[in-house]
PDB file of C-alpha atoms in Angstrom:
ATOM      1  CA  MET A   1      28.076 -13.149 179.048  1.00  0.00           C
ATOM      2  CA  ASN A   2      28.406  -9.353 178.906  1.00  0.00           C
ATOM      3  CA  GLN A   3      31.745  -8.013 177.667  1.00  0.00           C
ATOM      4  CA  ARG A   4      33.240  -4.557 177.360  1.00  0.00           C
ATOM      5  CA  CYS A   5      36.593  -4.032 175.690  1.00  0.00           C
ATOM      6  CA  PHE A   6      38.855  -1.002 176.180  1.00  0.00           C
ATOM      7  CA  ARG A   7      42.099   0.031 174.526  1.00  0.00           C
ATOM      8  CA  VAL A   8      44.851   2.052 176.198  1.00  0.00           C
ATOM      9  CA  SER A   9      46.288   4.713 173.890  1.00  0.00           C
ATOM     10  CA  GLU A  10      49.877   5.914 173.893  1.00  0.00           C
ATOM     11  CA  ASP A  11      48.971   8.963 175.997  1.00  0.00           C
ATOM     12  CA  GLY A  12      47.374   6.810 178.715  1.00  0.00           C
ATOM     13  CA  LYS A  13      43.725   7.354 177.780  1.00  0.00           C
ATOM     14  CA  LEU A  14      41.126   4.618 177.758  1.00  0.00           C
ATOM     15  CA  SER A  15      38.757   4.202 174.818  1.00  0.00           C
ATOM     16  CA  GLU A  16      35.987   1.626 174.504  1.00  0.00           C
ATOM     17  CA  LEU A  17      35.959  -0.659 171.475  1.00  0.00           C
ATOM     18  CA  THR A  18      32.842  -2.159 169.947  1.00  0.00           C
ATOM     19  CA  GLY A  19      32.112  -5.088 167.707  1.00  0.00           C
ATOM     20  CA  ALA A  20      32.905  -8.777 167.679  1.00  0.00           C
ATOM     21  CA  GLY A  21      36.526  -8.182 166.783  1.00  0.00           C
ATOM     22  CA  SER A  22      37.071  -5.502 169.397  1.00  0.00           C
ATOM     23  CA  LEU A  23      40.082  -7.244 170.949  1.00  0.00           C
ATOM     24  CA  ALA A  24      41.733  -7.509 167.546  1.00  0.00           C
ATOM     25  CA  GLU A  25      41.182  -3.762 167.070  1.00  0.00           C
ATOM     26  CA  ALA A  26      43.421  -3.079 170.048  1.00  0.00           C
ATOM     27  CA  GLY A  27      46.358  -4.423 168.050  1.00  0.00           C
ATOM     28  CA  SER A  28      49.648  -4.079 169.857  1.00  0.00           C
ATOM     29  CA  GLN A  29      48.218  -1.643 172.404  1.00  0.00           C
ATOM     30  CA  CYS A  30      47.296  -2.728 175.906  1.00  0.00           C
ATOM     31  CA  ALA A  31      43.657  -3.805 176.267  1.00  0.00           C
ATOM     32  CA  TRP A  32      41.203  -4.345 179.113  1.00  0.00           C
ATOM     33  CA  ILE A  33      38.188  -6.649 178.840  1.00  0.00           C
ATOM     34  CA  ASP A  34      35.539  -6.482 181.541  1.00  0.00           C
ATOM     35  CA  VAL A  35      33.279  -9.555 181.793  1.00  0.00           C
ATOM     36  CA  GLU A  36      30.043  -9.528 183.797  1.00  0.00           C
ATOM     37  CA  ASP A  37      27.128 -11.933 184.250  1.00  0.00           C
ATOM     38  CA  PHE A  38      28.992 -14.873 182.769  1.00  0.00           C
ATOM     39  CA  SER A  39      28.260 -18.572 182.530  1.00  0.00           C
ATOM     40  CA  GLU A  40      30.606 -21.040 184.221  1.00  0.00           C
ATOM     41  CA  GLU A  41      30.294 -23.261 181.150  1.00  0.00           C
ATOM     42  CA  ASP A  42      31.160 -20.609 178.549  1.00  0.00           C
ATOM     43  CA  LEU A  43      33.803 -18.540 180.357  1.00  0.00           C
ATOM     44  CA  PRO A  44      36.679 -21.100 180.524  1.00  0.00           C
ATOM     45  CA  GLY A  45      36.558 -21.762 176.806  1.00  0.00           C
ATOM     46  CA  TRP A  46      36.447 -18.085 175.947  1.00  0.00           C
ATOM     47  CA  LEU A  47      39.388 -17.267 178.249  1.00  0.00           C
ATOM     48  CA  ALA A  48      41.376 -20.124 176.763  1.00  0.00           C
ATOM     49  CA  SER A  49      40.668 -18.748 173.281  1.00  0.00           C
ATOM     50  CA  ILE A  50      42.346 -15.427 174.145  1.00  0.00           C
ATOM     51  CA  GLY A  51      45.480 -16.998 175.561  1.00  0.00           C
ATOM     52  CA  PHE A  52      44.860 -17.953 179.199  1.00  0.00           C
ATOM     53  CA  GLY A  53      45.532 -21.451 180.488  1.00  0.00           C
ATOM     54  CA  HIS A  54      42.684 -23.789 181.369  1.00  0.00           C
ATOM     55  CA  ARG A  55      43.612 -23.818 185.066  1.00  0.00           C
ATOM     56  CA  LEU A  56      43.345 -20.039 185.422  1.00  0.00           C
ATOM     57  CA  ALA A  57      40.226 -20.021 183.252  1.00  0.00           C
ATOM     58  CA  ARG A  58      38.510 -22.559 185.508  1.00  0.00           C
ATOM     59  CA  SER A  59      39.528 -20.567 188.602  1.00  0.00           C
ATOM     60  CA  ALA A  60      37.995 -17.402 187.136  1.00  0.00           C
ATOM     61  CA  ALA A  61      34.797 -19.231 186.239  1.00  0.00           C
ATOM     62  CA  ALA A  62      34.449 -20.615 189.779  1.00  0.00           C
ATOM     63  CA  LEU A  63      35.221 -17.205 191.355  1.00  0.00           C
ATOM     64  CA  LYS A  64      34.894 -18.227 194.989  1.00  0.00           C
ATOM     65  CA  GLY A  65      36.183 -14.946 196.360  1.00  0.00           C
ATOM     66  CA  ARG A  66      39.368 -16.319 197.905  1.00  0.00           C
ATOM     67  CA  THR A  67      42.461 -14.253 198.703  1.00  0.00           C
ATOM     68  CA  ARG A  68      44.830 -15.871 196.257  1.00  0.00           C
ATOM     69  CA  VAL A  69      47.496 -14.750 193.822  1.00  0.00           C
ATOM     70  CA  VAL A  70      48.815 -17.158 191.164  1.00  0.00           C
ATOM     71  CA  SER A  71      51.635 -15.963 188.930  1.00  0.00           C
ATOM     72  CA  ASN A  72      53.923 -17.511 186.346  1.00  0.00           C
ATOM     73  CA  GLU A  73      55.885 -16.406 183.323  1.00  0.00           C
ATOM     74  CA  GLU A  74      52.819 -16.315 181.089  1.00  0.00           C
ATOM     75  CA  ALA A  75      50.017 -14.888 183.250  1.00  0.00           C
ATOM     76  CA  THR A  76      48.987 -13.676 186.691  1.00  0.00           C
ATOM     77  CA  TYR A  77      45.663 -14.439 188.334  1.00  0.00           C
ATOM     78  CA  PHE A  78      44.326 -12.943 191.551  1.00  0.00           C
ATOM     79  CA  GLU A  79      40.966 -12.389 193.214  1.00  0.00           C
ATOM     80  CA  PHE A  80      40.243  -8.974 194.678  1.00  0.00           C
ATOM     81  CA  PRO A  81      37.081  -8.350 196.764  1.00  0.00           C
ATOM     82  CA  ALA A  82      35.139  -5.332 195.514  1.00  0.00           C
ATOM     83  CA  LEU A  83      32.093  -3.327 196.569  1.00  0.00           C
ATOM     84  CA  GLY A  84      28.883  -3.537 194.584  1.00  0.00           C
ATOM     85  CA  SER A  85      27.111  -0.582 193.008  1.00  0.00           C
ATOM     86  CA  SER A  86      24.220  -0.614 195.500  1.00  0.00           C
ATOM     87  CA  GLY A  87      23.892   1.975 198.248  1.00  0.00           C
ATOM     88  CA  ILE A  88      24.656  -0.432 201.087  1.00  0.00           C
ATOM     89  CA  PRO A  89      28.155  -1.951 200.768  1.00  0.00           C
ATOM     90  CA  GLU A  90      27.994  -5.440 199.303  1.00  0.00           C
ATOM     91  CA  ARG A  91      30.950  -7.768 198.803  1.00  0.00           C
ATOM     92  CA  VAL A  92      31.384  -8.736 195.152  1.00  0.00           C
ATOM     93  CA  PRO A  93      34.181 -11.181 194.184  1.00  0.00           C
ATOM     94  CA  LEU A  94      36.340  -9.858 191.344  1.00  0.00           C
ATOM     95  CA  ALA A  95      38.982 -11.792 189.409  1.00  0.00           C
ATOM     96  CA  PHE A  96      41.922 -10.336 187.464  1.00  0.00           C
ATOM     97  CA  LEU A  97      43.625 -12.295 184.683  1.00  0.00           C
ATOM     98  CA  CYS A  98      46.729 -10.520 183.413  1.00  0.00           C
ATOM     99  CA  ARG A  99      49.247 -11.189 180.704  1.00  0.00           C
ATOM    100  CA  PRO A 100      51.456  -8.788 178.772  1.00  0.00           C
ATOM    101  CA  GLY A 101      49.210  -6.406 176.856  1.00  0.00           C
ATOM    102  CA  LEU A 102      45.907  -7.694 178.258  1.00  0.00           C
ATOM    103  CA  CYS A 103      43.926  -7.504 181.493  1.00  0.00           C
ATOM    104  CA  VAL A 104      40.592  -9.306 181.960  1.00  0.00           C
ATOM    105  CA  THR A 105      38.333  -8.592 184.922  1.00  0.00           C
ATOM    106  CA  VAL A 106      35.567 -11.075 185.771  1.00  0.00           C
ATOM    107  CA  HIS A 107      32.652 -10.449 188.137  1.00  0.00           C
ATOM    108  CA  ARG A 108      28.998 -11.430 188.462  1.00  0.00           C
ATOM    109  CA  LYS A 109      27.496  -8.127 189.663  1.00  0.00           C
ATOM    110  CA  PRO A 110      28.092  -4.478 188.701  1.00  0.00           C
ATOM    111  CA  ILE A 111      31.049  -2.822 190.428  1.00  0.00           C
ATOM    112  CA  GLU A 112      30.948   0.953 190.780  1.00  0.00           C
ATOM    113  CA  GLY A 113      34.708   1.248 191.232  1.00  0.00           C
ATOM    114  CA  LEU A 114      35.368  -0.228 187.790  1.00  0.00           C
ATOM    115  CA  GLU A 115      32.758   1.970 186.122  1.00  0.00           C
ATOM    116  CA  SER A 116      34.030   5.183 187.684  1.00  0.00           C
ATOM    117  CA  THR A 117      37.650   4.288 186.905  1.00  0.00           C
ATOM    118  CA  ALA A 118      36.789   3.596 183.258  1.00  0.00           C
ATOM    119  CA  ARG A 119      35.070   6.989 182.989  1.00  0.00           C
ATOM    120  CA  ARG A 120      37.983   8.770 184.659  1.00  0.00           C
ATOM    121  CA  LEU A 121      40.617   7.143 182.474  1.00  0.00           C
ATOM    122  CA  ALA A 122      38.583   7.852 179.333  1.00  0.00           C
ATOM    123  CA  MET A 123      38.338  11.557 180.200  1.00  0.00           C
ATOM    124  CA  ASN A 124      41.682  12.330 181.818  1.00  0.00           C
ATOM    125  CA  GLY A 125      44.070   9.627 180.666  1.00  0.00           C
ATOM    126  CA  GLU A 126      45.889   9.244 183.970  1.00  0.00           C
ATOM    127  CA  LEU A 127      47.632   5.941 183.226  1.00  0.00           C
ATOM    128  CA  SER A 128      51.352   6.054 183.948  1.00  0.00           C
ATOM    129  CA  GLY A 129      52.134   3.790 181.004  1.00  0.00           C
ATOM    130  CA  ASN A 130      50.705   1.728 178.156  1.00  0.00           C
ATOM    131  CA  ASP A 131      51.181  -1.663 179.791  1.00  0.00           C
ATOM    132  CA  THR A 132      49.254  -4.199 181.839  1.00  0.00           C
ATOM    133  CA  SER A 133      50.864  -3.262 185.157  1.00  0.00           C
ATOM    134  CA  SER A 134      49.902   0.408 184.788  1.00  0.00           C
ATOM    135  CA  LEU A 135      46.342  -0.532 183.826  1.00  0.00           C
ATOM    136  CA  VAL A 136      45.903  -2.955 186.734  1.00  0.00           C
ATOM    137  CA  ALA A 137      47.380  -0.433 189.180  1.00  0.00           C
ATOM    138  CA  ALA A 138      44.908   2.205 187.985  1.00  0.00           C
ATOM    139  CA  LEU A 139      41.989  -0.206 188.380  1.00  0.00           C
ATOM    140  CA  LEU A 140      43.099  -1.161 191.894  1.00  0.00           C
ATOM    141  CA  ALA A 141      43.446   2.517 192.783  1.00  0.00           C
ATOM    142  CA  GLY A 142      39.924   3.175 191.512  1.00  0.00           C
ATOM    143  CA  LEU A 143      38.508   0.305 193.544  1.00  0.00           C
ATOM    144  CA  SER A 144      40.332   1.554 196.643  1.00  0.00           C
ATOM    145  CA  ALA A 145      38.982   5.069 196.075  1.00  0.00           C
ATOM    146  CA  ARG A 146      35.474   3.611 195.983  1.00  0.00           C
ATOM    147  CA  ALA A 147      36.134   1.973 199.361  1.00  0.00           C
ATOM    148  CA  VAL A 148      37.211   5.346 200.755  1.00  0.00           C
ATOM    149  CA  GLU A 149      33.969   6.893 199.503  1.00  0.00           C
ATOM    150  CA  ALA A 150      31.915   4.084 201.073  1.00  0.00           C
ATOM    151  CA  MET A 151      33.762   4.509 204.374  1.00  0.00           C
ATOM    152  CA  GLU A 152      33.193   8.286 204.378  1.00  0.00           C
ATOM    153  CA  GLU A 153      29.498   7.812 203.621  1.00  0.00           C
ATOM    154  CA  ILE A 154      29.127   5.368 206.508  1.00  0.00           C
ATOM    155  CA  ARG A 155      31.019   7.728 208.815  1.00  0.00           C
ATOM    156  CA  ARG A 156      28.711  10.607 207.814  1.00  0.00           C
ATOM    157  CA  MET A 157      25.636   8.493 208.579  1.00  0.00           C
ATOM    158  CA  VAL A 158      27.060   7.470 211.955  1.00  0.00           C
ATOM    159  CA  LEU A 159      27.809  11.093 212.883  1.00  0.00           C
ATOM    160  CA  GLU A 160      24.296  12.150 211.864  1.00  0.00           C
ATOM    161  CA  MET A 161      22.788   9.391 213.971  1.00  0.00           C
ATOM    162  CA  GLN A 162      24.956  10.344 216.950  1.00  0.00           C
ATOM    163  CA  GLY A 163      23.725  13.920 216.616  1.00  0.00           C
ATOM    164  CA  LEU A 164      20.136  12.685 216.444  1.00  0.00           C
ATOM    165  CA  MET A 165      20.741  10.564 219.530  1.00  0.00           C
ATOM    166  CA  ASP A 166      21.920  13.668 221.389  1.00  0.00           C
ATOM    167  CA  ARG A 167      18.986  15.809 220.201  1.00  0.00           C
ATOM    168  CA  ASP A 168      16.039  13.417 220.161  1.00  0.00           C
ATOM    169  CA  PRO A 169      16.797   9.788 221.033  1.00  0.00           C
ATOM    170  CA  ASP A 170      13.189   8.745 220.431  1.00  0.00           C
ATOM    171  CA  ASP A 171      13.658   9.307 216.670  1.00  0.00           C
ATOM    172  CA  VAL A 172      16.539   6.824 216.460  1.00  0.00           C
ATOM    173  CA  ASP A 173      15.568   3.491 214.925  1.00  0.00           C
ATOM    174  CA  ILE A 174      17.458   0.398 216.046  1.00  0.00           C
ATOM    175  CA  ALA A 175      17.070  -1.029 212.515  1.00  0.00           C
ATOM    176  CA  GLN A 176      19.211   1.826 211.186  1.00  0.00           C
ATOM    177  CA  ILE A 177      21.921   1.020 213.718  1.00  0.00           C
ATOM    178  CA  HIS A 178      21.819  -2.623 212.652  1.00  0.00           C
ATOM    179  CA  ASP A 179      22.126  -1.590 208.983  1.00  0.00           C
ATOM    180  CA  LEU A 180      25.154   0.549 209.783  1.00  0.00           C
ATOM    181  CA  SER A 181      26.721  -2.279 211.755  1.00  0.00           C
ATOM    182  CA  HIS A 182      26.183  -4.669 208.823  1.00  0.00           C
ATOM    183  CA  ALA A 183      27.687  -2.170 206.372  1.00  0.00           C
ATOM    184  CA  ILE A 184      30.750  -1.701 208.569  1.00  0.00           C
ATOM    185  CA  ARG A 185      31.270  -5.443 208.954  1.00  0.00           C
ATOM    186  CA  THR A 186      31.030  -5.894 205.192  1.00  0.00           C
ATOM    187  CA  LEU A 187      33.488  -3.089 204.505  1.00  0.00           C
ATOM    188  CA  ASP A 188      35.850  -4.364 207.189  1.00  0.00           C
ATOM    189  CA  ALA A 189      35.838  -7.873 205.683  1.00  0.00           C
ATOM    190  CA  VAL A 190      36.475  -6.507 202.178  1.00  0.00           C
ATOM    191  CA  ILE A 191      39.342  -4.272 203.297  1.00  0.00           C
ATOM    192  CA  GLY A 192      40.931  -7.015 205.372  1.00  0.00           C
ATOM    193  CA  GLU A 193      41.026  -9.340 202.375  1.00  0.00           C
ATOM    194  CA  ARG A 194      42.268  -6.554 200.107  1.00  0.00           C
ATOM    195  CA  ILE A 195      45.250  -5.831 202.314  1.00  0.00           C
ATOM    196  CA  VAL A 196      46.272  -9.492 202.102  1.00  0.00           C
ATOM    197  CA  VAL A 197      45.994  -9.486 198.295  1.00  0.00           C
ATOM    198  CA  LEU A 198      47.832  -6.172 197.938  1.00  0.00           C
ATOM    199  CA  ASP A 199      50.679  -7.410 200.120  1.00  0.00           C
ATOM    200  CA  ARG A 200      51.021 -10.501 197.940  1.00  0.00           C
ATOM    201  CA  LEU A 201      50.886  -8.435 194.748  1.00  0.00           C
ATOM    202  CA  ARG A 202      53.638  -6.187 196.096  1.00  0.00           C
ATOM    203  CA  LEU A 203      55.904  -9.238 196.259  1.00  0.00           C
ATOM    204  CA  THR A 204      54.859 -10.579 192.852  1.00  0.00           C
ATOM    205  CA  THR A 205      57.266  -9.884 189.998  1.00  0.00           C
ATOM    206  CA  SER A 206      56.735 -11.511 186.634  1.00  0.00           C
ATOM    207  CA  PRO A 207      56.646 -10.501 182.965  1.00  0.00           C
ATOM    208  CA  SER A 208      52.842 -10.484 183.159  1.00  0.00           C
ATOM    209  CA  LEU A 209      52.536  -8.189 186.186  1.00  0.00           C
ATOM    210  CA  ASN A 210      54.916  -6.082 188.267  1.00  0.00           C
ATOM    211  CA  LEU A 211      53.242  -3.572 190.610  1.00  0.00           C
ATOM    212  CA  GLY A 212      55.803  -3.083 193.372  1.00  0.00           C
ATOM    213  CA  ASN A 213      56.838   0.548 192.750  1.00  0.00           C
ATOM    214  CA  ASN A 214      53.877   1.771 190.703  1.00  0.00           C
ATOM    215  CA  ARG A 215      52.484   5.041 192.076  1.00  0.00           C
ATOM    216  CA  GLU A 216      48.821   4.072 191.520  1.00  0.00           C
ATOM    217  CA  PHE A 217      49.402   0.739 193.227  1.00  0.00           C
ATOM    218  CA  LEU A 218      51.021   2.411 196.231  1.00  0.00           C
ATOM    219  CA  MET A 219      48.015   4.751 196.425  1.00  0.00           C
ATOM    220  CA  ALA A 220      45.718   1.708 196.465  1.00  0.00           C
ATOM    221  CA  VAL A 221      47.749   0.220 199.330  1.00  0.00           C
ATOM    222  CA  SER A 222      47.656   3.510 201.228  1.00  0.00           C
ATOM    223  CA  ASP A 223      43.880   3.871 200.751  1.00  0.00           C
ATOM    224  CA  ALA A 224      43.275   0.315 201.942  1.00  0.00           C
ATOM    225  CA  GLN A 225      45.322   0.915 205.089  1.00  0.00           C
ATOM    226  CA  TYR A 226      43.536   4.221 205.708  1.00  0.00           C
ATOM    227  CA  VAL A 227      40.090   2.622 205.371  1.00  0.00           C
ATOM    228  CA  ASP A 228      41.165  -0.267 207.610  1.00  0.00           C
ATOM    229  CA  ARG A 229      42.107   2.147 210.405  1.00  0.00           C
ATOM    230  CA  ALA A 230      39.029   4.331 209.885  1.00  0.00           C
ATOM    231  CA  VAL A 231      36.654   1.363 209.949  1.00  0.00           C
ATOM    232  CA  ASP A 232      37.933   0.386 213.397  1.00  0.00           C
ATOM    233  CA  ARG A 233      37.142   3.872 214.709  1.00  0.00           C
ATOM    234  CA  ILE A 234      33.705   3.902 213.072  1.00  0.00           C
ATOM    235  CA  GLU A 235      32.933   0.472 214.503  1.00  0.00           C
ATOM    236  CA  THR A 236      33.763   1.824 217.957  1.00  0.00           C
ATOM    237  CA  ARG A 237      31.388   4.753 217.363  1.00  0.00           C
ATOM    238  CA  VAL A 238      28.588   2.396 216.334  1.00  0.00           C
ATOM    239  CA  SER A 239      29.186   0.278 219.435  1.00  0.00           C
ATOM    240  CA  HIS A 240      28.858   3.395 221.573  1.00  0.00           C
ATOM    241  CA  LEU A 241      25.745   4.378 219.618  1.00  0.00           C
ATOM    242  CA  ARG A 242      24.177   0.982 220.266  1.00  0.00           C
ATOM    243  CA  ALA A 243      25.047   1.251 223.967  1.00  0.00           C
ATOM    244  CA  GLU A 244      23.515   4.744 224.150  1.00  0.00           C
ATOM    245  CA  TYR A 245      20.365   3.486 222.461  1.00  0.00           C
ATOM    246  CA  ALA A 246      20.095   0.561 224.892  1.00  0.00           C
ATOM    247  CA  LEU A 247      20.639   2.934 227.830  1.00  0.00           C
ATOM    248  CA  HIS A 248      17.955   5.280 226.515  1.00  0.00           C
ATOM    249  CA  GLN A 249      15.505   2.399 226.155  1.00  0.00           C
ATOM    250  CA  GLN A 250      16.291   1.341 229.713  1.00  0.00           C
ATOM    251  CA  ASP A 251      15.682   4.893 230.913  1.00  0.00           C
ATOM    252  CA  ARG A 252      12.330   4.938 229.124  1.00  0.00           C
ATOM    253  CA  THR A 253      11.372   1.653 230.746  1.00  0.00           C
ATOM    254  CA  ASN A 254      12.447   2.886 234.178  1.00  0.00           C
ATOM    255  CA  HIS A 255      10.443   6.092 233.696  1.00  0.00           C
ATOM    256  CA  ARG A 256       7.330   4.139 232.758  1.00  0.00           C
ATOM    257  CA  LEU A 257       7.756   1.870 235.764  1.00  0.00           C
ATOM    258  CA  ALA A 258       8.154   4.937 237.967  1.00  0.00           C
ATOM    259  CA  VAL A 259       4.895   6.394 236.607  1.00  0.00           C
ATOM    260  CA  LEU A 260       3.112   3.113 237.242  1.00  0.00           C
ATOM    261  CA  THR A 261       4.532   3.046 240.766  1.00  0.00           C
ATOM    262  CA  VAL A 262       3.264   6.587 241.419  1.00  0.00           C
ATOM    263  CA  LEU A 263      -0.204   5.722 240.109  1.00  0.00           C
ATOM    264  CA  SER A 264      -0.286   2.620 242.292  1.00  0.00           C
ATOM    265  CA  ALA A 265       0.740   4.680 245.321  1.00  0.00           C
ATOM    266  CA  ILE A 266      -1.977   7.274 244.590  1.00  0.00           C
ATOM    267  CA  PHE A 267      -4.763   4.738 244.237  1.00  0.00           C
ATOM    268  CA  LEU A 268      -3.671   2.600 247.198  1.00  0.00           C
ATOM    269  CA  PRO A 269      -5.235   4.841 249.934  1.00  0.00           C
ATOM    270  CA  LEU A 270      -8.296   5.392 247.748  1.00  0.00           C
ATOM    271  CA  THR A 271      -8.701   1.646 247.483  1.00  0.00           C
ATOM    272  CA  LEU A 272      -8.347   1.417 251.267  1.00  0.00           C
ATOM    273  CA  VAL A 273     -11.130   3.957 251.818  1.00  0.00           C
ATOM    274  CA  ALA A 274     -13.376   2.209 249.309  1.00  0.00           C
ATOM    275  CA  GLY A 275     -12.659  -1.127 250.987  1.00  0.00           C
ATOM    276  CA  ILE A 276     -13.548   0.210 254.418  1.00  0.00           C
ATOM    277  CA  TYR A 277     -16.914   1.528 253.313  1.00  0.00           C
ATOM    278  CA  GLY A 278     -17.579  -1.604 251.324  1.00  0.00           C
ATOM    279  CA  MET A 279     -17.657  -3.730 254.498  1.00  0.00           C
ATOM    280  CA  ASN A 280     -21.077  -5.063 255.486  1.00  0.00           C
ATOM    281  CA  PHE A 281     -21.295  -4.041 259.148  1.00  0.00           C
ATOM    282  CA  GLU A 282     -24.734  -3.265 260.553  1.00  0.00           C
ATOM    283  CA  PHE A 283     -23.693  -0.174 262.536  1.00  0.00           C
ATOM    284  CA  MET A 284     -21.717   2.347 260.376  1.00  0.00           C
ATOM    285  CA  PRO A 285     -22.801   5.885 261.391  1.00  0.00           C
ATOM    286  CA  GLU A 286     -21.705   7.439 258.076  1.00  0.00           C
ATOM    287  CA  LEU A 287     -24.207   5.302 256.147  1.00  0.00           C
ATOM    288  CA  SER A 288     -27.164   7.177 257.688  1.00  0.00           C
ATOM    289  CA  TYR A 289     -25.665  10.641 257.143  1.00  0.00           C
ATOM    290  CA  ARG A 290     -27.213  12.442 254.160  1.00  0.00           C
ATOM    291  CA  TYR A 291     -23.991  14.011 252.815  1.00  0.00           C
ATOM    292  CA  ALA A 292     -21.639  11.133 253.624  1.00  0.00           C
ATOM    293  CA  TYR A 293     -21.281  10.022 249.977  1.00  0.00           C
ATOM    294  CA  PRO A 294     -20.180  13.399 248.519  1.00  0.00           C
ATOM    295  CA  ILE A 295     -17.966  14.026 251.530  1.00  0.00           C
ATOM    296  CA  ALA A 296     -16.247  10.651 251.035  1.00  0.00           C
ATOM    297  CA  LEU A 297     -15.760  11.311 247.324  1.00  0.00           C
ATOM    298  CA  GLY A 298     -14.402  14.790 248.040  1.00  0.00           C
ATOM    299  CA  ALA A 299     -12.014  13.459 250.662  1.00  0.00           C
ATOM    300  CA  MET A 300     -10.764  10.783 248.264  1.00  0.00           C
ATOM    301  CA  LEU A 301     -10.297  13.382 245.511  1.00  0.00           C
ATOM    302  CA  LEU A 302      -8.346  15.692 247.805  1.00  0.00           C
ATOM    303  CA  LEU A 303      -6.259  12.794 249.013  1.00  0.00           C
ATOM    304  CA  GLY A 304      -5.416  11.778 245.448  1.00  0.00           C
ATOM    305  CA  LEU A 305      -4.598  15.349 244.360  1.00  0.00           C
ATOM    306  CA  GLY A 306      -2.488  15.852 247.440  1.00  0.00           C
ATOM    307  CA  MET A 307      -0.432  12.768 246.703  1.00  0.00           C
ATOM    308  CA  ILE A 308      -0.028  13.808 243.053  1.00  0.00           C
ATOM    309  CA  GLY A 309       1.256  17.199 244.180  1.00  0.00           C
ATOM    310  CA  TRP A 310       3.634  15.607 246.642  1.00  0.00           C
ATOM    311  CA  PHE A 311       5.098  13.229 244.055  1.00  0.00           C
ATOM    312  CA  ARG A 312       5.431  16.056 241.524  1.00  0.00           C
ATOM    313  CA  SER A 313       7.268  18.226 244.045  1.00  0.00           C
ATOM    314  CA  ARG A 314       9.742  15.350 244.544  1.00  0.00           C
ATOM    315  CA  GLY A 315      10.371  15.094 240.767  1.00  0.00           C
ATOM    316  CA  TRP A 316       8.780  11.708 240.151  1.00  0.00           C
ATOM    317  CA  PHE A 317       7.102  12.931 236.962  1.00  0.00           C
ATOM    318  CA  ASP A 318      10.253  14.518 235.452  1.00  0.00           C
TER     319      ASP A 318
END
C-alpha cells in the first residue's frame, strides 16, 4: 500500500510529510493522505486505525466506482470517478473519506488530476482555508480541470482529423476514429457520474464536510457542466467524421467499380472479334490473306483506344 501524506499550512500551502509518523506530524493542522495500490485486506484495518468506521473502511476497500455519498456527524464518504494518467482517457474509481482535519483519497491507479493539484497547492497555496472542506474542494477543482484538459485535447484531435479528411481522406485511419469515439464515451461516462456526485455533495452539510458555497467547489461544478456540454458537441463531430469516412470509402468503391465497368466495356468488342475469328469454319476469306493477322490486331487496338478516348471524354476516369 503506497501512501503520501500532506499537511495544509495556515497560509493554505500544501507540504508533503515523510516518515512513519507523518500523520502525527500534521498535528492540529488539516492533513491529506493519498493511498494508491492498496490491498483490500490491509486497507480497512488501517483506515479504522486513523478514525474511520469499519463500514466506510470496507466501502473504500471495495471501491466499486458507484455514485454514492454517505455522510454522518463523524465522517463523509463518497466515490468520485477520475481520469487516469495515461494519454487516452481511462476511468479510475476514486474514494474520498473525510472527517474534520483529515481527508483520505483511495485509488488503485495513478490519477494525474491529484498529482497536478498537489504540485499546484505546494507552489501557490491557493486553498481558501485550513480545513477539510477547503482541501476537498481544491482537489475536486483539480480533477475537474484535468477533465477540461482531456476534453480540449480530444477536441483538438477531432479538429485535426476533420481537416485531414477535407485535405486527404485517404490518410484517415478508421482505427483513429474508433479510438476517439472510445475516449469520448469514457469521458462522457465519467462526467455524467461526476455531475451526480457533485449535486449530492452540494446538498450535503455535516461537520465533516460542507462544500455548498465554496468557490473551488463551484468551479468544479461549472467545469463538469462545461465538459458535459462540450462532449456532446464533440461526439456529434465524431459521428459526422465517421459518416464522412464511410461516404469516402463508398465513393472509392464506386470509382473502382466504374473503372472495372469501363475495362469490361473496352474488352467486350475485342472479345467479340477474337471469338469470330476463333470459329472453325472452312471458308473464311481473311484466313488466306497474308496481312489479315496484323490488320486484325491493328483494328482491335484502334477500337480499344477509341473506346478509352470516348470514356475519358465523358469523365469516367475522373
